[in-house]
Tab-separated table of C-alpha atoms in Angstrom:
chain	number	residue	atom	x	y	z
H	1	MET	CA	111.604	81.843	107.146
H	2	THR	CA	109.763	85.083	107.487
H	3	LEU	CA	110.322	87.693	104.712
H	4	PRO	CA	112.257	90.902	105.662
H	5	ALA	CA	109.924	93.843	106.468
H	6	GLU	CA	111.549	95.555	103.417
H	7	THR	CA	110.061	92.935	100.872
H	8	ARG	CA	107.591	94.761	98.105
H	9	MET	CA	105.973	93.752	95.101
H	10	GLY	CA	107.080	94.526	91.438
H	11	PRO	CA	106.435	94.697	88.669
H	12	VAL	CA	103.177	92.403	86.935
H	13	GLY	CA	104.096	90.128	83.586
H	14	LEU	CA	101.052	90.604	81.458
H	15	ARG	CA	100.575	89.048	78.190
H	16	VAL	CA	98.096	90.787	75.654
H	17	ARG	CA	97.316	90.512	72.376
H	18	ASP	CA	96.326	94.224	71.187
H	19	GLU	CA	99.457	96.623	71.383
H	20	GLN	CA	97.746	99.815	70.496
H	21	ALA	CA	94.802	99.322	72.880
H	22	ALA	CA	97.383	98.687	75.418
H	23	LEU	CA	99.089	101.804	74.365
H	24	ASP	CA	96.067	104.171	74.507
H	25	PHE	CA	95.056	103.041	77.840
H	26	TYR	CA	98.601	102.861	79.801
H	27	GLU	CA	100.207	105.635	78.073
H	28	GLY	CA	97.189	107.553	76.993
H	29	ARG	CA	94.591	107.334	79.447
H	30	LEU	CA	96.351	106.797	82.652
H	31	GLY	CA	99.653	108.535	81.881
H	32	LEU	CA	102.035	105.971	82.607
H	33	ARG	CA	105.526	106.013	80.339
H	34	ILE	CA	105.847	103.130	77.847
H	35	THR	CA	109.547	102.160	76.688
H	36	ARG	CA	109.955	99.293	74.833
H	37	ASP	CA	112.479	96.466	75.531
H	38	PRO	CA	115.634	95.912	73.048
H	39	THR	CA	114.039	92.878	71.517
H	40	GLY	CA	111.091	95.099	70.670
H	41	GLN	CA	108.457	92.684	71.979
H	42	VAL	CA	108.272	93.697	75.281
H	43	LEU	CA	106.510	97.009	76.244
H	44	ASP	CA	107.709	98.063	79.725
H	45	VAL	CA	105.279	100.340	81.531
H	46	ALA	CA	106.605	102.631	84.494
H	47	SER	CA	104.747	105.672	86.524
H	48	PRO	CA	105.592	109.149	85.667
H	49	GLY	CA	108.131	108.641	88.411
H	50	GLY	CA	110.099	105.863	86.712
H	51	GLU	CA	108.753	103.076	88.843
H	52	SER	CA	108.665	99.825	86.786
H	53	LEU	CA	104.639	98.921	87.070
H	54	LEU	CA	104.597	96.482	84.354
H	55	ARG	CA	105.841	94.061	81.653
H	56	LEU	CA	103.596	93.267	78.736
H	57	TRP	CA	104.381	90.667	75.987
H	58	VAL	CA	102.371	91.371	73.079
H	59	ASP	CA	101.000	88.381	71.044
H	60	PRO	CA	98.412	88.510	68.879
H	61	GLN	CA	97.962	84.782	68.494
H	62	ALA	CA	97.520	84.531	72.371
H	63	LEU	CA	94.514	82.479	73.107
H	64	ARG	CA	92.082	84.364	75.533
H	65	LYS	CA	91.861	83.511	79.310
H	66	PRO	CA	89.175	80.909	79.860
H	67	LYS	CA	87.190	82.731	82.824
H	68	LEU	CA	87.316	79.793	85.182
H	69	SER	CA	90.876	79.380	85.370
H	70	THR	CA	93.648	80.244	87.678
H	71	GLY	CA	95.547	83.509	87.104
H	72	LEU	CA	95.191	87.240	87.787
H	73	TYR	CA	91.962	88.674	89.677
H	74	HIS	CA	93.767	91.820	90.019
H	75	TYR	CA	96.870	93.784	90.271
H	76	ALA	CA	96.869	97.087	92.379
H	77	LEU	CA	98.502	99.861	92.385
H	78	VAL	CA	99.042	102.447	95.106
H	79	LEU	CA	99.158	105.736	94.811
H	80	PRO	CA	100.978	108.368	97.464
H	81	ASP	CA	98.216	109.905	98.675
H	82	ARG	CA	94.497	110.332	99.122
H	83	ALA	CA	94.459	113.434	96.571
H	84	SER	CA	96.670	111.528	93.982
H	85	LEU	CA	93.753	108.823	93.776
H	86	GLY	CA	91.360	111.600	93.636
H	87	VAL	CA	92.939	112.770	90.681
H	88	ALA	CA	93.002	109.473	88.897
H	89	LEU	CA	89.370	109.142	89.499
H	90	GLU	CA	88.636	112.225	88.057
H	91	THR	CA	90.695	111.483	85.244
H	92	LEU	CA	88.524	108.024	84.636
H	93	LEU	CA	85.314	109.764	85.101
H	94	GLU	CA	86.131	112.668	82.680
H	95	GLY	CA	86.831	110.223	80.025
H	96	ASP	CA	83.864	107.861	80.921
H	97	TYR	CA	86.089	104.782	81.332
H	98	PRO	CA	84.012	102.061	82.770
H	99	LEU	CA	84.595	101.601	86.693
H	100	GLU	CA	83.761	98.118	88.464
H	101	GLY	CA	83.588	99.073	91.533
H	102	ALA	CA	84.818	101.355	94.586
H	103	ALA	CA	85.223	100.471	98.261
H	104	ASP	CA	86.395	101.601	101.716
H	105	HIS	CA	88.811	98.952	103.144
H	106	LEU	CA	89.338	100.649	106.467
H	107	VAL	CA	93.296	100.065	105.839
H	108	SER	CA	92.746	101.838	102.683
H	109	GLU	CA	90.444	103.665	100.046
H	110	ALA	CA	90.312	101.966	96.374
H	111	VAL	CA	88.806	102.254	93.275
H	112	TYR	CA	88.524	99.215	90.648
H	113	LEU	CA	88.536	99.059	87.053
H	114	ALA	CA	90.001	96.844	83.905
H	115	ASP	CA	92.338	97.218	81.163
H	116	PRO	CA	90.952	96.644	77.623
H	117	GLU	CA	91.860	93.213	78.032
H	118	GLY	CA	89.972	92.561	80.921
H	119	ASN	CA	92.841	92.210	83.401
H	120	GLY	CA	91.733	93.513	86.764
H	121	ILE	CA	92.867	96.403	88.318
H	122	GLU	CA	92.920	98.501	91.534
H	123	LEU	CA	93.678	101.714	92.146
H	124	TYR	CA	94.122	102.698	96.004
H	125	ARG	CA	95.448	104.636	98.542
H	126	ASP	CA	96.888	103.577	102.221
H	127	ARG	CA	96.060	105.289	105.556
H	128	PRO	CA	98.685	105.524	107.813
H	129	ARG	CA	99.305	102.142	109.718
H	130	GLN	CA	98.575	103.899	112.996
H	131	GLU	CA	94.821	104.075	111.696
H	132	TRP	CA	94.394	100.383	110.569
H	133	PRO	CA	91.618	98.395	112.554
H	134	ARG	CA	92.946	95.459	114.702
H	135	SER	CA	91.019	92.920	116.576
H	136	ASP	CA	92.553	89.790	118.429
H	137	GLY	CA	96.025	91.495	117.108
H	138	ARG	CA	94.885	90.903	113.288
H	139	ILE	CA	94.275	93.970	110.928
H	140	THR	CA	90.611	93.843	110.204
H	141	MET	CA	89.698	95.023	106.638
H	142	ALA	CA	86.279	95.408	105.002
H	143	THR	CA	84.498	96.782	101.889
H	144	ASP	CA	82.259	99.798	102.936
H	145	PRO	CA	81.187	102.591	100.615
H	146	LEU	CA	83.931	104.655	99.452
H	147	ASP	CA	83.394	108.578	99.959
H	148	ALA	CA	83.994	109.063	96.127
H	149	GLU	CA	82.457	113.294	96.903
H	150	SER	CA	85.501	113.723	99.468
H	151	LEU	CA	88.052	111.820	97.772
H	152	LEU	CA	87.403	113.913	93.967
H	153	ALA	CA	87.169	117.376	96.304
H	154	GLU	CA	90.312	116.485	97.695
H	155	GLY	CA	91.988	115.644	93.885
H	156	ARG	CA	90.419	118.862	92.755
H	157	LEU	CA	92.551	120.782	95.244
H	158	ARG	CA	95.416	119.886	93.411
H	159	GLY	CA	94.653	121.418	90.386
H	160	PRO	CA	95.081	120.528	87.044
H	161	ALA	CA	96.695	117.438	86.987
H	162	ARG	CA	95.662	114.116	85.391
H	163	GLY	CA	96.417	110.407	85.086
H	164	LEU	CA	98.489	108.659	87.682
H	165	ALA	CA	100.987	110.415	90.307
H	166	ALA	CA	105.098	110.170	89.960
H	167	GLY	CA	104.976	107.772	93.202
H	168	THR	CA	102.804	105.113	91.988
H	169	ARG	CA	104.086	101.979	92.527
H	170	MET	CA	102.833	98.139	92.703
H	171	GLY	CA	101.240	97.988	95.944
H	172	HIS	CA	99.598	94.393	95.746
H	173	VAL	CA	98.474	91.252	93.936
H	174	HIS	CA	95.551	89.345	93.890
H	175	LEU	CA	95.535	86.169	92.689
H	176	HIS	CA	92.999	82.906	91.243
H	177	VAL	CA	94.071	79.918	92.870
H	178	SER	CA	92.927	76.468	92.834
H	179	ASP	CA	93.699	75.120	96.247
H	180	LEU	CA	93.743	78.118	99.103
H	181	GLU	CA	95.392	75.676	101.774
H	182	ALA	CA	98.046	74.709	99.054
H	183	ALA	CA	98.605	78.492	98.202
H	184	GLU	CA	99.036	79.525	101.574
H	185	ALA	CA	101.715	76.489	102.211
H	186	PHE	CA	103.481	77.981	99.578
H	187	TYR	CA	103.511	81.739	99.813
H	188	CYS	CA	104.068	81.367	103.583
H	189	GLY	CA	105.395	77.727	104.530
H	190	VAL	CA	108.101	78.014	101.646
H	191	ILE	CA	108.184	81.724	100.036
H	192	GLY	CA	107.899	83.682	104.074
H	193	PHE	CA	104.814	85.798	103.598
H	194	ASP	CA	102.895	85.963	106.960
H	195	LEU	CA	99.256	85.028	107.064
H	196	VAL	CA	97.349	88.401	107.803
H	197	THR	CA	93.808	87.044	107.579
H	198	ARG	CA	91.449	84.599	106.072
H	199	TYR	CA	87.938	85.603	104.422
H	200	GLY	CA	85.513	82.434	105.299
H	201	GLY	CA	86.928	79.770	103.152
H	202	SER	CA	87.357	81.640	99.631
H	203	ALA	CA	90.331	83.930	100.185
H	204	SER	CA	93.360	84.576	102.306
H	205	PHE	CA	95.957	87.796	102.626
H	206	VAL	CA	99.480	87.595	103.139
H	207	SER	CA	102.285	90.324	103.455
H	208	ALA	CA	105.717	90.777	105.036
H	209	GLY	CA	106.749	93.421	107.580
H	210	GLY	CA	103.068	94.197	108.747
H	211	TYR	CA	101.416	95.367	105.593
H	212	HIS	CA	97.701	94.427	105.075
H	213	HIS	CA	98.255	92.485	101.954
H	214	HIS	CA	100.768	92.221	99.465
H	215	LEU	CA	99.297	89.045	98.177
H	216	GLY	CA	95.599	88.153	98.208
H	217	MET	CA	94.281	84.300	96.893
H	218	ASN	CA	90.874	82.935	96.145
H	219	ILE	CA	89.150	80.352	94.983
H	220	TRP	CA	86.520	82.423	93.203
H	221	ALA	CA	86.762	81.067	89.640
H	222	GLY	CA	86.271	77.924	91.547
H	223	ARG	CA	87.814	75.126	93.871
H	224	GLY	CA	89.916	73.293	91.630
H	225	ALA	CA	90.032	75.627	89.092
H	226	PRO	CA	92.462	74.671	85.753
H	227	PRO	CA	95.469	77.036	84.802
H	228	PRO	CA	95.005	78.656	81.531
H	229	PRO	CA	96.347	77.146	78.160
H	230	GLU	CA	100.170	77.618	77.837
H	231	GLY	CA	100.358	80.922	76.087
H	232	SER	CA	97.346	82.404	76.853
H	233	ALA	CA	96.532	86.293	77.367
H	234	GLY	CA	96.977	87.439	81.131
H	235	LEU	CA	99.343	86.715	83.655
H	236	VAL	CA	103.001	86.114	82.721
H	237	TYR	CA	104.348	86.445	86.323
H	238	THR	CA	104.009	88.123	89.908
H	239	THR	CA	107.214	89.540	90.638
H	240	ILE	CA	108.636	89.612	94.461
H	241	LEU	CA	111.157	91.929	95.232
H	242	LEU	CA	113.627	91.115	98.443
H	243	PRO	CA	115.692	93.539	99.781
H	244	LYS	CA	119.336	91.589	99.488
H	245	LEU	CA	120.786	88.811	97.587
H	246	ASP	CA	121.240	86.661	101.069
H	247	ASP	CA	117.220	86.969	101.187
H	248	LEU	CA	116.881	85.795	98.018
H	249	SER	CA	119.510	82.646	98.468
H	250	ALA	CA	117.640	81.987	101.558
H	251	VAL	CA	114.342	81.456	99.569
H	252	ARG	CA	115.792	79.633	97.120
H	253	MET	CA	117.229	76.961	100.213
H	254	ARG	CA	113.622	76.753	100.845
H	255	LEU	CA	112.455	76.686	97.430
H	256	GLU	CA	114.785	73.716	96.751
H	257	GLY	CA	113.865	71.730	99.669
H	258	ALA	CA	110.432	72.176	99.070
H	259	GLY	CA	110.891	70.260	95.437
H	260	VAL	CA	109.776	73.661	93.515
H	261	GLU	CA	111.509	74.118	90.094
H	262	ILE	CA	113.675	76.895	89.714
H	263	ASP	CA	114.232	78.481	86.282
H	264	GLU	CA	116.724	81.467	86.235
H	265	ARG	CA	115.687	84.321	84.450
H	266	GLU	CA	115.337	88.077	84.070
H	267	GLY	CA	117.629	88.484	86.890
H	268	GLY	CA	115.713	86.301	89.324
H	269	LEU	CA	114.236	82.786	89.985
H	270	PHE	CA	111.131	82.119	88.036
H	271	VAL	CA	108.754	79.429	89.724
H	272	ARG	CA	105.157	78.628	89.623
H	273	ASP	CA	103.128	78.403	92.686
H	274	PRO	CA	100.836	75.149	93.094
H	275	SER	CA	97.947	76.618	91.313
H	276	HIS	CA	100.668	77.471	88.166
H	277	ASN	CA	100.839	80.697	88.525
H	278	GLY	CA	104.392	82.121	87.500
H	279	VAL	CA	106.683	83.952	90.561
H	280	LEU	CA	109.506	85.939	89.745
H	281	LEU	CA	111.729	86.306	92.849
H	282	ARG	CA	114.561	88.993	92.453
H	283	VAL	CA	116.708	91.797	94.576
H	284	ASP	CA	115.100	94.708	94.749
H	285	GLU	CA	117.451	97.517	92.800
H	286	PRO	CA	117.160	101.119	94.116
H	287	LYS	CA	115.899	103.394	91.498
H	288	SER	CA	118.556	105.708	90.159
H	289	GLN	CA	117.986	109.488	91.040
H	290	PRO	CA	117.958	111.658	87.619
């Protein structure tokens, strides 16, 4: 039932109210590539290297997401190296963009911010796997102070680069859920992730292939938190990319066996977790070379 080691996270779907603010932030400030899908209603956001990161549904009439509801806590973009994270941090500081935090997680270094509509974002770089600390066979993570000065210094050695690097991709997603035990049962027992660690009784981290985490889940919006009203701004879905069609078929069988309703859309299987968060499962498509 374990997902293949090559499983990774794909584009996060968001509903946004202000198209121009999204363009100014993602394209103008972060240097990402934005194209409009054939319907003209969805913005595809990609890294400078062409890796799809986000799909934005623009709806000026969307309701604002209630704070104490399930949905997105943050999505996390992993940059290819430490210098790239230093460049990204310098870009944000130069533009006086507000940061919401920064941390050394032992397995990674990260800075935190939000887009103009309050969607949480983590920008991070991974340390090499052989450096990840372990205790009793489990990966150990922490929230230590970030050495921002050395990070910025490493970025400055790269020269005049700005924004996010070409190799940026979706690293992990962290969700608000209403019930941690039910979320673990779904993402581990049905989808097939492995439990990596728990943070007290309020958060869990799961992954495939020994990664520190592909998904985080927490009850910080309140145990039993309701889903936001249908059509609210915020999370539409999280994408899980599987290496082969056989892997997707195996997950489908487990979903059907668990009585989960499946909707075929966007080339994959759309389901909802027990907290009503949307999840899109599809086969990974290798990026074509230019």
